[in-house]
Amino acid sequence: GVGPYIKQLMSDLKSILEPYTARNIHSSKNTKLKTFIDICGPFHVTHLIYISRKKLGKEGVDSMALPNLHIIRAPRGPTLTFKITSYCLKKDIQNITRRMVNPSFYQQPPLLVLSGFGTSSDGVPAPDHARLVCSSFQNMFPKLDISKLKIRGIHRVLLVSREMQENE
């Protein structure tokens, strides 16, 4: 298994993506990814997101690798994979802010903010893989009509930030 904290992270990820998520779908050890991909068409699912973690050798505390976040465009791809190096759970943020979140906030999708996916400060365009990540995230959410957007109606923001590598 992936462990209790990663399961909580997956639950938090589902709440971030609401209302466009299948909140009550859970998998077991016997569930195959192909099963989920096969039901995408009939249920009009465009993206699958899951977290995996591979075992490294012998059992023990240090036998688990860092978790990976996978985003699959159904049914034919592409598949994006990200290594999760650090994360913070929703309950940790709520403990710090000490504010209750209104459940009605989850009835509207979050405002998607993409940082670091365009042209760099020296005018160099983003590499192909960065543009692919950018378009994948944009396709997961409905397009915004700026003329009808009310700032007061925005209660959640999803920030996806790309740090530049030195070799780019």
Short mmCIF file of C-alpha atoms in Angstrom, two decimals:
data_model
loop_
_atom_site.label_atom_id
_atom_site.label_comp_id
_atom_site.label_asym_id
_atom_site.label_seq_id
_atom_site.Cartn_x
_atom_site.Cartn_y
_atom_site.Cartn_z
CA GLY A 1 0.00 0.00 0.00
CA VAL A 2 0.90 3.63 -0.20
CA GLY A 3 0.40 4.41 3.49
CA PRO A 4 -2.12 6.47 5.47
CA TYR A 5 -0.62 9.89 4.71
CA ILE A 6 -0.60 9.27 0.97
CA LYS A 7 -4.20 8.03 1.15
CA GLN A 8 -5.11 11.28 2.92
CA LEU A 9 -3.19 13.23 0.25
CA MET A 10 -5.24 11.47 -2.45
CA SER A 11 -8.45 12.36 -0.61
CA ASP A 12 -7.28 15.99 -0.37
CA LEU A 13 -6.47 15.95 -4.09
CA LYS A 14 -10.02 14.78 -4.83
CA SER A 15 -11.43 17.67 -2.83
CA ILE A 16 -9.18 20.14 -4.70
CA LEU A 17 -10.56 18.91 -8.02
CA GLU A 18 -14.20 19.06 -6.93
CA PRO A 19 -16.80 19.30 -8.37
CA TYR A 20 -15.17 17.40 -11.26
CA THR A 21 -14.16 14.28 -9.38
CA ALA A 22 -15.59 10.90 -8.51
CA ARG A 23 -15.31 11.33 -4.76
CA ASN A 24 -16.69 7.92 -3.81
CA ILE A 25 -14.50 5.77 -6.06
CA HIS A 26 -11.90 3.78 -4.16
CA SER A 27 -9.53 1.09 -5.30
CA SER A 28 -8.24 -2.04 -3.66
CA LYS A 29 -5.01 -3.96 -4.09
CA ASN A 30 -6.68 -6.11 -6.76
CA THR A 31 -8.00 -3.19 -8.84
CA LYS A 32 -6.13 -2.79 -12.11
CA LEU A 33 -5.53 0.54 -13.80
CA LYS A 34 -6.95 -0.92 -17.02
CA THR A 35 -10.31 -1.33 -15.25
CA PHE A 36 -10.48 2.40 -14.61
CA ILE A 37 -9.34 3.24 -18.14
CA ASP A 38 -12.02 0.95 -19.60
CA ILE A 39 -14.84 2.76 -17.77
CA CYS A 40 -13.65 6.25 -18.77
CA GLY A 41 -15.60 6.30 -22.04
CA PRO A 42 -19.04 5.33 -20.73
CA PHE A 43 -18.73 7.77 -17.81
CA HIS A 44 -17.25 10.61 -19.92
CA VAL A 45 -14.10 10.73 -17.79
CA THR A 46 -11.25 12.66 -19.43
CA HIS A 47 -8.48 12.36 -16.84
CA LEU A 48 -7.36 9.79 -14.28
CA ILE A 49 -5.15 10.87 -11.41
CA TYR A 50 -3.51 8.49 -8.99
CA ILE A 51 -0.57 8.26 -6.61
CA SER A 52 1.79 5.30 -6.60
CA ARG A 53 4.73 4.26 -4.50
CA LYS A 54 7.14 1.45 -5.28
CA LYS A 55 8.93 -0.71 -2.76
CA LEU A 56 12.69 -0.68 -2.75
CA GLY A 57 14.18 -4.06 -1.88
CA LYS A 58 13.75 -5.40 1.66
CA GLU A 59 10.87 -4.58 3.96
CA GLY A 60 11.50 -1.86 6.50
CA VAL A 61 11.15 1.80 7.24
CA ASP A 62 13.33 2.93 4.33
CA SER A 63 11.97 0.40 1.83
CA MET A 64 9.51 2.82 0.21
CA ALA A 65 10.44 5.22 -2.57
CA LEU A 66 9.08 8.73 -2.92
CA PRO A 67 5.49 8.72 -4.17
CA ASN A 68 4.65 9.64 -7.77
CA LEU A 69 1.62 11.56 -9.01
CA HIS A 70 0.29 10.27 -12.34
CA ILE A 71 -2.11 12.20 -14.56
CA ILE A 72 -3.51 10.20 -17.48
CA ARG A 73 -5.47 11.72 -20.34
CA ALA A 74 -8.05 9.03 -21.12
CA PRO A 75 -8.22 6.97 -23.18
CA ARG A 76 -5.02 7.35 -25.23
CA GLY A 77 -2.72 9.58 -23.22
CA PRO A 78 -0.41 11.26 -22.65
CA THR A 79 0.51 10.24 -19.11
CA LEU A 80 2.33 12.76 -16.95
CA THR A 81 4.33 11.56 -13.95
CA PHE A 82 5.61 13.78 -11.15
CA LYS A 83 7.75 12.80 -8.17
CA ILE A 84 6.23 14.10 -4.94
CA THR A 85 9.11 15.39 -2.86
CA SER A 86 7.03 17.20 -0.23
CA TYR A 87 3.39 17.91 0.52
CA CYS A 88 1.10 19.36 3.14
CA LEU A 89 -2.26 17.86 4.03
CA LYS A 90 -5.51 19.83 4.15
CA LYS A 91 -5.92 19.20 7.87
CA ASP A 92 -2.50 20.75 8.54
CA ILE A 93 -3.48 23.92 6.69
CA GLN A 94 -6.82 24.06 8.52
CA ASN A 95 -5.00 23.72 11.86
CA ILE A 96 -2.77 26.68 10.99
CA THR A 97 -5.49 28.96 9.63
CA ARG A 98 -8.12 27.91 12.20
CA ARG A 99 -10.87 28.77 9.72
CA MET A 100 -13.64 26.46 8.68
CA VAL A 101 -14.16 26.06 4.95
CA ASN A 102 -17.69 26.49 3.66
CA PRO A 103 -18.70 23.25 1.86
CA SER A 104 -20.43 25.31 -0.85
CA PHE A 105 -16.98 26.48 -2.01
CA TYR A 106 -16.48 23.03 -3.52
CA GLN A 107 -19.47 23.41 -5.84
CA GLN A 108 -17.40 25.63 -8.15
CA PRO A 109 -14.07 24.59 -9.65
CA PRO A 110 -10.91 26.26 -8.37
CA LEU A 111 -9.22 29.06 -10.26
CA LEU A 112 -6.23 27.48 -12.00
CA VAL A 113 -3.02 29.53 -11.81
CA LEU A 114 -0.03 28.29 -13.82
CA SER A 115 3.38 29.75 -13.02
CA GLY A 116 6.64 29.15 -14.88
CA PHE A 117 5.15 27.52 -17.98
CA GLY A 118 5.44 30.43 -20.41
CA THR A 119 8.40 32.31 -21.80
CA SER A 120 11.28 32.78 -19.37
CA SER A 121 12.50 36.22 -18.29
CA ASP A 122 15.23 36.14 -20.96
CA GLY A 123 12.69 35.45 -23.74
CA VAL A 124 13.34 31.72 -24.17
CA PRO A 125 10.11 29.82 -24.84
CA ALA A 126 9.11 26.99 -22.55
CA PRO A 127 10.23 23.49 -23.60
CA ASP A 128 7.73 21.08 -25.15
CA HIS A 129 7.23 19.07 -21.96
CA ALA A 130 6.35 22.25 -20.03
CA ARG A 131 3.76 23.22 -22.63
CA LEU A 132 2.32 19.69 -22.45
CA VAL A 133 1.95 19.94 -18.65
CA CYS A 134 0.38 23.39 -19.00
CA SER A 135 -2.21 22.25 -21.56
CA SER A 136 -2.97 19.08 -19.55
CA PHE A 137 -3.86 21.09 -16.47
CA GLN A 138 -5.85 23.62 -18.52
CA ASN A 139 -7.90 20.79 -20.06
CA MET A 140 -8.83 19.45 -16.63
CA PHE A 141 -10.91 22.53 -15.81
CA PRO A 142 -13.56 24.51 -17.68
CA LYS A 143 -12.47 27.62 -19.53
CA LEU A 144 -13.20 30.90 -17.76
CA ASP A 145 -15.13 33.72 -19.35
CA ILE A 146 -13.20 36.72 -18.04
CA SER A 147 -16.03 39.13 -18.86
CA LYS A 148 -18.42 37.18 -16.58
CA LEU A 149 -15.90 36.27 -13.86
CA LYS A 150 -16.73 37.70 -10.44
CA ILE A 151 -13.75 37.99 -8.10
CA ARG A 152 -16.04 37.52 -5.11
CA GLY A 153 -17.07 34.15 -6.54
CA ILE A 154 -13.52 32.77 -6.39
CA HIS A 155 -13.03 30.86 -3.15
CA ARG A 156 -10.32 28.38 -4.12
CA VAL A 157 -7.14 28.58 -6.18
CA LEU A 158 -5.07 25.72 -7.57
CA LEU A 159 -1.49 26.90 -8.10
CA VAL A 160 0.72 24.76 -10.34
CA SER A 161 4.24 26.16 -10.30
CA ARG A 162 7.18 25.00 -12.39
CA GLU A 163 10.68 25.61 -11.15
CA MET A 164 13.20 26.17 -13.92
CA GLN A 165 16.01 23.66 -14.21
CA GLU A 166 19.52 24.98 -14.79
CA ASN A 167 19.92 22.92 -17.97
CA GLU A 168 16.78 24.43 -19.59
#
